[in-house]
Amino acid sequence: MPSVLVVEDDPSIRQSLIEVLSEHGYAVRSAADGFSALREVTQTPVDAVVLDLGLPDLDGGDALRMIRGISSVPVLVATARDDESEIIKILNAGADDYLVKPFSGGQLVARLSAVLRRTSHVPPAGAAGAPVAAAAEPLRATVVGELAVDPGARTAYLAGRELRLTRREFDLLAFLAHHSGQVVSKRRLLTEVWREPYVDDQTVDVHLSSLRRKLGERAAAPRYLLTVRGVGIKLVAPR
C-alpha cells in the first residue's frame, strides 16, 4: 500500500484529502505545518508528499527545498497559488507536479498516481500484485524542534528563518544535530569537528556561546543547547 504524507494547515481540507486518498488505497499520514512535515519525512519516510504552500510556520517553497535536502520522495504541490511564475519556481525547486485548488478528488488521485509511476517509487494504488519499491533513503539532514539542519546544502533554519553561521559554527551545529539527544564531550567536538584534539576547550565554549545567541538563547536559559555539567553538551528539542 503506497504511503502518502498530506501537508495542509486547513483542517477541513486536510480531512477531505485524507478521506479521498484513503478510499483509493493509500496509507495516509498528515501534518498541519512545515516543521511537522519535515519531522515526518525524516523519521518515517513515505512514498509521496502532497504539499500545500500556504503553511503557518514555513512558506511551502522553503518547506519543499528543505524536504529536498532530506529525501528524494516525490512531491505533488497542491495549492491555491496559480501565478505562472510561482508554478515555474516551485517546479524548478524540485516539485514533481503542481495542482491548483480547487480540484476534484479524482484529479488529485490521477496526478499522484502519475507522479508515482514516473518516479518509480511504487505502483499506483490498486495495482494488484505489483511489488512496492522501498521508500527513498533519507539523507543526513536533521530536524530538531523548529531547527532544521542540512549538511549537504550547508543550511540551517530556525522557525523558517535561515541562520547566518560561520563555517565552524555550522559544522558544530550539524554535528550536534546529527547526535541530537546525546551528550557530546568538548574533547570529542575538538577531535571530530575541529580535528584538533589538543586545542583548548575554551575554543568550543566561544563557538557555543555564539551559537546560543543565533538560536536566541542564553546559557542560563537554554532551549536547544543543554550543558550537562562535567560531561558535555547536547542538542535537544525545546519542551
PDB file of C-alpha atoms in Angstrom:
ATOM      1  CA  MET A   1       0.000   0.000   0.000  1.00  0.00           C
ATOM      2  CA  PRO A   2       1.603   3.324  -1.055  1.00  0.00           C
ATOM      3  CA  SER A   3       2.073   5.787   1.806  1.00  0.00           C
ATOM      4  CA  VAL A   4       1.359   9.496   1.410  1.00  0.00           C
ATOM      5  CA  LEU A   5       2.030  12.459   3.686  1.00  0.00           C
ATOM      6  CA  VAL A   6      -0.583  15.211   3.335  1.00  0.00           C
ATOM      7  CA  VAL A   7       0.748  18.618   4.437  1.00  0.00           C
ATOM      8  CA  GLU A   8      -2.184  21.026   4.778  1.00  0.00           C
ATOM      9  CA  ASP A   9      -2.959  23.546   7.521  1.00  0.00           C
ATOM     10  CA  ASP A  10      -6.720  23.850   6.878  1.00  0.00           C
ATOM     11  CA  PRO A  11      -8.363  21.090   8.977  1.00  0.00           C
ATOM     12  CA  SER A  12     -11.369  20.587   6.685  1.00  0.00           C
ATOM     13  CA  ILE A  13      -9.278  20.414   3.509  1.00  0.00           C
ATOM     14  CA  ARG A  14      -6.761  18.135   5.216  1.00  0.00           C
ATOM     15  CA  GLN A  15      -9.515  15.751   6.292  1.00  0.00           C
ATOM     16  CA  SER A  16     -11.031  15.725   2.797  1.00  0.00           C
ATOM     17  CA  LEU A  17      -7.669  14.862   1.232  1.00  0.00           C
ATOM     18  CA  ILE A  18      -7.106  12.099   3.776  1.00  0.00           C
ATOM     19  CA  GLU A  19     -10.513  10.591   3.050  1.00  0.00           C
ATOM     20  CA  VAL A  20     -10.109  10.713  -0.739  1.00  0.00           C
ATOM     21  CA  LEU A  21      -6.651   9.152  -0.690  1.00  0.00           C
ATOM     22  CA  SER A  22      -7.636   6.512   1.864  1.00  0.00           C
ATOM     23  CA  GLU A  23     -10.601   5.495  -0.285  1.00  0.00           C
ATOM     24  CA  HIS A  24      -8.222   4.951  -3.201  1.00  0.00           C
ATOM     25  CA  GLY A  25      -5.917   2.616  -1.301  1.00  0.00           C
ATOM     26  CA  TYR A  26      -3.281   4.945   0.096  1.00  0.00           C
ATOM     27  CA  ALA A  27      -1.950   4.793   3.652  1.00  0.00           C
ATOM     28  CA  VAL A  28      -2.191   8.446   4.673  1.00  0.00           C
ATOM     29  CA  ARG A  29      -0.350  10.433   7.330  1.00  0.00           C
ATOM     30  CA  SER A  30      -0.790  14.167   7.768  1.00  0.00           C
ATOM     31  CA  ALA A  31       0.916  17.295   9.055  1.00  0.00           C
ATOM     32  CA  ALA A  32      -0.503  20.767   9.645  1.00  0.00           C
ATOM     33  CA  ASP A  33       2.731  22.751   9.272  1.00  0.00           C
ATOM     34  CA  GLY A  34       6.121  22.659   7.625  1.00  0.00           C
ATOM     35  CA  PHE A  35       8.272  21.551  10.539  1.00  0.00           C
ATOM     36  CA  SER A  36       5.894  18.705  11.400  1.00  0.00           C
ATOM     37  CA  ALA A  37       6.167  17.603   7.765  1.00  0.00           C
ATOM     38  CA  LEU A  38       9.958  17.681   7.908  1.00  0.00           C
ATOM     39  CA  ARG A  39       9.954  15.572  11.068  1.00  0.00           C
ATOM     40  CA  GLU A  40       7.596  13.064   9.434  1.00  0.00           C
ATOM     41  CA  VAL A  41       9.765  12.739   6.319  1.00  0.00           C
ATOM     42  CA  THR A  42      12.923  12.431   8.406  1.00  0.00           C
ATOM     43  CA  GLN A  43      11.649   9.902  10.921  1.00  0.00           C
ATOM     44  CA  THR A  44       9.354   7.705   8.819  1.00  0.00           C
ATOM     45  CA  PRO A  45       9.893   8.043   5.058  1.00  0.00           C
ATOM     46  CA  VAL A  46       6.818   7.965   2.821  1.00  0.00           C
ATOM     47  CA  ASP A  47       6.290   7.192  -0.865  1.00  0.00           C
ATOM     48  CA  ALA A  48       4.914  10.644  -1.746  1.00  0.00           C
ATOM     49  CA  VAL A  49       4.084  14.038  -0.258  1.00  0.00           C
ATOM     50  CA  VAL A  50       1.079  16.235  -1.094  1.00  0.00           C
ATOM     51  CA  LEU A  51       2.218  19.725  -0.073  1.00  0.00           C
ATOM     52  CA  ASP A  52       0.253  22.945   0.391  1.00  0.00           C
ATOM     53  CA  LEU A  53       2.273  26.155   0.036  1.00  0.00           C
ATOM     54  CA  GLY A  54       0.317  28.302   2.496  1.00  0.00           C
ATOM     55  CA  LEU A  55       1.671  26.887   5.746  1.00  0.00           C
ATOM     56  CA  PRO A  56       1.605  28.731   9.097  1.00  0.00           C
ATOM     57  CA  ASP A  57       5.282  28.351  10.012  1.00  0.00           C
ATOM     58  CA  LEU A  58       7.196  27.938   6.755  1.00  0.00           C
ATOM     59  CA  ASP A  59       6.484  29.091   3.248  1.00  0.00           C
ATOM     60  CA  GLY A  60       5.736  25.947   1.271  1.00  0.00           C
ATOM     61  CA  GLY A  61       8.543  26.737  -1.161  1.00  0.00           C
ATOM     62  CA  ASP A  62      11.048  26.732   1.702  1.00  0.00           C
ATOM     63  CA  ALA A  63       9.499  23.529   3.058  1.00  0.00           C
ATOM     64  CA  LEU A  64       9.904  21.933  -0.380  1.00  0.00           C
ATOM     65  CA  ARG A  65      13.588  22.877  -0.575  1.00  0.00           C
ATOM     66  CA  MET A  66      14.176  21.509   2.915  1.00  0.00           C
ATOM     67  CA  ILE A  67      12.379  18.268   2.054  1.00  0.00           C
ATOM     68  CA  ARG A  68      14.665  18.002  -0.954  1.00  0.00           C
ATOM     69  CA  GLY A  69      17.619  18.266   1.428  1.00  0.00           C
ATOM     70  CA  ILE A  70      16.278  15.278   3.340  1.00  0.00           C
ATOM     71  CA  SER A  71      14.770  12.985   0.741  1.00  0.00           C
ATOM     72  CA  SER A  72      14.120  12.371  -2.956  1.00  0.00           C
ATOM     73  CA  VAL A  73      10.486  11.494  -2.168  1.00  0.00           C
ATOM     74  CA  PRO A  74       8.061  12.636  -4.915  1.00  0.00           C
ATOM     75  CA  VAL A  75       6.266  15.870  -4.018  1.00  0.00           C
ATOM     76  CA  LEU A  76       2.930  16.940  -5.509  1.00  0.00           C
ATOM     77  CA  VAL A  77       2.242  20.582  -4.651  1.00  0.00           C
ATOM     78  CA  ALA A  78      -1.492  21.246  -4.132  1.00  0.00           C
ATOM     79  CA  THR A  79      -2.161  24.933  -3.541  1.00  0.00           C
ATOM     80  CA  ALA A  80      -4.372  27.903  -4.354  1.00  0.00           C
ATOM     81  CA  ARG A  81      -1.429  29.830  -5.839  1.00  0.00           C
ATOM     82  CA  ASP A  82      -1.957  29.937  -9.605  1.00  0.00           C
ATOM     83  CA  ASP A  83       0.627  32.500 -10.700  1.00  0.00           C
ATOM     84  CA  GLU A  84       2.677  31.089 -13.587  1.00  0.00           C
ATOM     85  CA  SER A  85       5.988  32.410 -12.272  1.00  0.00           C
ATOM     86  CA  GLU A  86       5.268  30.776  -8.886  1.00  0.00           C
ATOM     87  CA  ILE A  87       4.456  27.457 -10.550  1.00  0.00           C
ATOM     88  CA  ILE A  88       7.693  27.562 -12.546  1.00  0.00           C
ATOM     89  CA  LYS A  89       9.706  28.479  -9.442  1.00  0.00           C
ATOM     90  CA  ILE A  90       8.224  25.614  -7.420  1.00  0.00           C
ATOM     91  CA  LEU A  91       8.753  23.057 -10.184  1.00  0.00           C
ATOM     92  CA  ASN A  92      12.353  24.227 -10.578  1.00  0.00           C
ATOM     93  CA  ALA A  93      12.785  23.904  -6.785  1.00  0.00           C
ATOM     94  CA  GLY A  94      12.060  20.174  -7.001  1.00  0.00           C
ATOM     95  CA  ALA A  95       8.288  19.611  -7.096  1.00  0.00           C
ATOM     96  CA  ASP A  96       7.259  16.667  -9.269  1.00  0.00           C
ATOM     97  CA  ASP A  97       3.856  18.153 -10.160  1.00  0.00           C
ATOM     98  CA  TYR A  98       1.684  21.167  -9.355  1.00  0.00           C
ATOM     99  CA  LEU A  99      -2.063  21.116  -8.772  1.00  0.00           C
ATOM    100  CA  VAL A 100      -4.101  24.331  -8.336  1.00  0.00           C
ATOM    101  CA  LYS A 101      -7.033  24.463  -5.910  1.00  0.00           C
ATOM    102  CA  PRO A 102      -9.901  23.843  -6.211  1.00  0.00           C
ATOM    103  CA  PHE A 103      -9.515  20.380  -7.716  1.00  0.00           C
ATOM    104  CA  SER A 104     -11.517  17.165  -7.621  1.00  0.00           C
ATOM    105  CA  GLY A 105     -10.533  14.087  -5.669  1.00  0.00           C
ATOM    106  CA  GLY A 106     -10.287  12.194  -8.937  1.00  0.00           C
ATOM    107  CA  GLN A 107      -7.800  14.696 -10.348  1.00  0.00           C
ATOM    108  CA  LEU A 108      -5.673  14.501  -7.207  1.00  0.00           C
ATOM    109  CA  VAL A 109      -5.570  10.705  -7.310  1.00  0.00           C
ATOM    110  CA  ALA A 110      -4.758  10.682 -11.030  1.00  0.00           C
ATOM    111  CA  ARG A 111      -1.932  13.205 -10.649  1.00  0.00           C
ATOM    112  CA  LEU A 112      -0.493  11.392  -7.647  1.00  0.00           C
ATOM    113  CA  SER A 113      -0.656   8.051  -9.443  1.00  0.00           C
ATOM    114  CA  ALA A 114       1.134   9.559 -12.456  1.00  0.00           C
ATOM    115  CA  VAL A 115       3.859  11.034 -10.241  1.00  0.00           C
ATOM    116  CA  LEU A 116       4.463   7.661  -8.604  1.00  0.00           C
ATOM    117  CA  ARG A 117       4.637   5.919 -11.991  1.00  0.00           C
ATOM    118  CA  ARG A 118       7.145   8.446 -13.327  1.00  0.00           C
ATOM    119  CA  THR A 119       9.361   8.311 -10.252  1.00  0.00           C
ATOM    120  CA  SER A 120       9.087   4.503  -9.969  1.00  0.00           C
ATOM    121  CA  HIS A 121       8.682   4.644  -6.194  1.00  0.00           C
ATOM    122  CA  VAL A 122       5.572   2.471  -6.047  1.00  0.00           C
ATOM    123  CA  PRO A 123       2.874   1.241  -8.420  1.00  0.00           C
ATOM    124  CA  PRO A 124      -0.347   3.280  -8.493  1.00  0.00           C
ATOM    125  CA  ALA A 125      -2.804   2.461  -5.716  1.00  0.00           C
ATOM    126  CA  GLY A 126      -4.902  -0.559  -6.535  1.00  0.00           C
ATOM    127  CA  ALA A 127      -2.359  -2.191  -8.886  1.00  0.00           C
ATOM    128  CA  ALA A 128      -2.919  -5.792  -7.829  1.00  0.00           C
ATOM    129  CA  GLY A 129       0.135  -7.908  -7.240  1.00  0.00           C
ATOM    130  CA  ALA A 130       2.627  -5.204  -8.154  1.00  0.00           C
ATOM    131  CA  PRO A 131       5.625  -5.073  -5.819  1.00  0.00           C
ATOM    132  CA  VAL A 132       6.102  -1.941  -3.780  1.00  0.00           C
ATOM    133  CA  ALA A 133       9.520  -0.339  -4.067  1.00  0.00           C
ATOM    134  CA  ALA A 134      11.320   0.816  -0.961  1.00  0.00           C
ATOM    135  CA  ALA A 135      10.830   4.404   0.086  1.00  0.00           C
ATOM    136  CA  ALA A 136      13.592   6.905  -0.582  1.00  0.00           C
ATOM    137  CA  GLU A 137      16.530   6.646   1.774  1.00  0.00           C
ATOM    138  CA  PRO A 138      16.743   9.806   3.883  1.00  0.00           C
ATOM    139  CA  LEU A 139      19.936  11.812   3.797  1.00  0.00           C
ATOM    140  CA  ARG A 140      21.713  13.264   6.817  1.00  0.00           C
ATOM    141  CA  ALA A 141      19.540  16.346   7.241  1.00  0.00           C
ATOM    142  CA  THR A 142      18.116  16.632  10.751  1.00  0.00           C
ATOM    143  CA  VAL A 143      15.055  18.308  12.255  1.00  0.00           C
ATOM    144  CA  VAL A 144      15.013  19.042  15.995  1.00  0.00           C
ATOM    145  CA  GLY A 145      12.024  21.030  17.185  1.00  0.00           C
ATOM    146  CA  GLU A 146      11.842  24.055  14.893  1.00  0.00           C
ATOM    147  CA  LEU A 147      15.511  23.714  13.953  1.00  0.00           C
ATOM    148  CA  ALA A 148      16.338  22.102  10.604  1.00  0.00           C
ATOM    149  CA  VAL A 149      19.958  21.434   9.631  1.00  0.00           C
ATOM    150  CA  ASP A 150      21.004  20.204   6.187  1.00  0.00           C
ATOM    151  CA  PRO A 151      24.726  19.346   5.984  1.00  0.00           C
ATOM    152  CA  GLY A 152      24.523  18.697   2.233  1.00  0.00           C
ATOM    153  CA  ALA A 153      23.247  22.185   1.436  1.00  0.00           C
ATOM    154  CA  ARG A 154      25.030  23.648   4.468  1.00  0.00           C
ATOM    155  CA  THR A 155      21.879  25.442   5.561  1.00  0.00           C
ATOM    156  CA  ALA A 156      20.191  25.749   8.942  1.00  0.00           C
ATOM    157  CA  TYR A 157      16.717  27.143   9.590  1.00  0.00           C
ATOM    158  CA  LEU A 158      15.104  28.083  12.884  1.00  0.00           C
ATOM    159  CA  ALA A 159      11.305  28.516  12.721  1.00  0.00           C
ATOM    160  CA  GLY A 160      11.592  29.120   8.994  1.00  0.00           C
ATOM    161  CA  ARG A 161      14.371  31.717   9.278  1.00  0.00           C
ATOM    162  CA  GLU A 162      17.759  30.843   7.830  1.00  0.00           C
ATOM    163  CA  LEU A 163      20.583  31.146  10.350  1.00  0.00           C
ATOM    164  CA  ARG A 164      23.699  33.022   9.298  1.00  0.00           C
ATOM    165  CA  LEU A 165      26.510  30.849  10.636  1.00  0.00           C
ATOM    166  CA  THR A 166      30.247  30.804  10.160  1.00  0.00           C
ATOM    167  CA  ARG A 167      31.778  27.658   8.706  1.00  0.00           C
ATOM    168  CA  ARG A 168      32.840  26.373  12.120  1.00  0.00           C
ATOM    169  CA  GLU A 169      29.526  27.299  13.756  1.00  0.00           C
ATOM    170  CA  PHE A 170      27.674  25.334  11.101  1.00  0.00           C
ATOM    171  CA  ASP A 171      29.982  22.323  11.462  1.00  0.00           C
ATOM    172  CA  LEU A 172      29.440  22.380  15.219  1.00  0.00           C
ATOM    173  CA  LEU A 173      25.655  22.693  14.937  1.00  0.00           C
ATOM    174  CA  ALA A 174      25.455  19.968  12.279  1.00  0.00           C
ATOM    175  CA  PHE A 175      27.478  17.560  14.424  1.00  0.00           C
ATOM    176  CA  LEU A 176      25.322  18.195  17.486  1.00  0.00           C
ATOM    177  CA  ALA A 177      22.142  17.884  15.416  1.00  0.00           C
ATOM    178  CA  HIS A 178      23.311  14.573  13.977  1.00  0.00           C
ATOM    179  CA  HIS A 179      23.804  13.357  17.557  1.00  0.00           C
ATOM    180  CA  SER A 180      20.715  15.099  18.948  1.00  0.00           C
ATOM    181  CA  GLY A 181      19.672  13.875  22.367  1.00  0.00           C
ATOM    182  CA  GLN A 182      23.186  12.584  23.073  1.00  0.00           C
ATOM    183  CA  VAL A 183      25.656  14.268  25.413  1.00  0.00           C
ATOM    184  CA  VAL A 184      28.815  15.083  23.446  1.00  0.00           C
ATOM    185  CA  SER A 185      32.015  15.956  25.288  1.00  0.00           C
ATOM    186  CA  LYS A 186      34.061  19.010  24.350  1.00  0.00           C
ATOM    187  CA  ARG A 187      37.020  16.733  23.753  1.00  0.00           C
ATOM    188  CA  ARG A 188      35.011  14.780  21.184  1.00  0.00           C
ATOM    189  CA  LEU A 189      33.920  18.025  19.500  1.00  0.00           C
ATOM    190  CA  LEU A 190      37.531  19.140  19.243  1.00  0.00           C
ATOM    191  CA  THR A 191      38.525  15.778  17.800  1.00  0.00           C
ATOM    192  CA  GLU A 192      35.659  15.325  15.318  1.00  0.00           C
ATOM    193  CA  VAL A 193      34.631  18.899  14.431  1.00  0.00           C
ATOM    194  CA  TRP A 194      37.889  20.819  14.821  1.00  0.00           C
ATOM    195  CA  ARG A 195      40.037  17.703  14.263  1.00  0.00           C
ATOM    196  CA  GLU A 196      42.463  19.307  16.702  1.00  0.00           C
ATOM    197  CA  PRO A 197      42.244  17.358  19.985  1.00  0.00           C
ATOM    198  CA  TYR A 198      44.937  19.432  21.675  1.00  0.00           C
ATOM    199  CA  VAL A 199      43.236  22.817  21.278  1.00  0.00           C
ATOM    200  CA  ASP A 200      41.935  24.411  24.487  1.00  0.00           C
ATOM    201  CA  ASP A 201      38.321  23.646  25.481  1.00  0.00           C
ATOM    202  CA  GLN A 202      37.625  27.374  25.529  1.00  0.00           C
ATOM    203  CA  THR A 203      37.522  27.253  21.724  1.00  0.00           C
ATOM    204  CA  VAL A 204      34.353  25.184  21.960  1.00  0.00           C
ATOM    205  CA  ASP A 205      32.895  27.486  24.614  1.00  0.00           C
ATOM    206  CA  VAL A 206      33.342  30.541  22.387  1.00  0.00           C
ATOM    207  CA  HIS A 207      31.577  28.899  19.438  1.00  0.00           C
ATOM    208  CA  LEU A 208      28.800  27.513  21.634  1.00  0.00           C
ATOM    209  CA  SER A 209      28.210  30.984  23.042  1.00  0.00           C
ATOM    210  CA  SER A 210      27.922  32.396  19.525  1.00  0.00           C
ATOM    211  CA  LEU A 211      25.560  29.589  18.502  1.00  0.00           C
ATOM    212  CA  ARG A 212      23.372  30.243  21.528  1.00  0.00           C
ATOM    213  CA  ARG A 213      22.969  33.899  20.525  1.00  0.00           C
ATOM    214  CA  LYS A 214      21.966  32.928  16.996  1.00  0.00           C
ATOM    215  CA  LEU A 215      19.490  30.373  18.360  1.00  0.00           C
ATOM    216  CA  GLY A 216      18.001  33.079  20.573  1.00  0.00           C
ATOM    217  CA  GLU A 217      19.016  31.598  23.916  1.00  0.00           C
ATOM    218  CA  ARG A 218      21.469  32.020  26.790  1.00  0.00           C
ATOM    219  CA  ALA A 219      23.481  29.504  28.808  1.00  0.00           C
ATOM    220  CA  ALA A 220      21.378  30.461  31.844  1.00  0.00           C
ATOM    221  CA  ALA A 221      18.142  29.881  29.890  1.00  0.00           C
ATOM    222  CA  PRO A 222      18.903  27.203  27.254  1.00  0.00           C
ATOM    223  CA  ARG A 223      16.351  25.890  24.773  1.00  0.00           C
ATOM    224  CA  TYR A 224      18.305  23.748  22.283  1.00  0.00           C
ATOM    225  CA  LEU A 225      21.841  23.589  23.684  1.00  0.00           C
ATOM    226  CA  LEU A 226      21.866  21.999  27.128  1.00  0.00           C
ATOM    227  CA  THR A 227      25.051  21.791  29.165  1.00  0.00           C
ATOM    228  CA  VAL A 228      25.495  18.642  31.239  1.00  0.00           C
ATOM    229  CA  ARG A 229      27.955  19.847  33.845  1.00  0.00           C
ATOM    230  CA  GLY A 230      31.217  17.957  33.832  1.00  0.00           C
ATOM    231  CA  VAL A 231      30.166  15.843  30.846  1.00  0.00           C
ATOM    232  CA  GLY A 232      29.428  17.906  27.756  1.00  0.00           C
ATOM    233  CA  ILE A 233      26.693  19.444  25.617  1.00  0.00           C
ATOM    234  CA  LYS A 234      23.608  18.045  23.921  1.00  0.00           C
ATOM    235  CA  LEU A 235      21.152  19.395  21.367  1.00  0.00           C
ATOM    236  CA  VAL A 236      17.503  18.751  22.204  1.00  0.00           C
ATOM    237  CA  ALA A 237      14.066  19.947  21.110  1.00  0.00           C
ATOM    238  CA  PRO A 238      12.685  22.617  23.472  1.00  0.00           C
ATOM    239  CA  ARG A 239       9.936  21.410  25.796  1.00  0.00           C
TER     240      ARG A 239
END
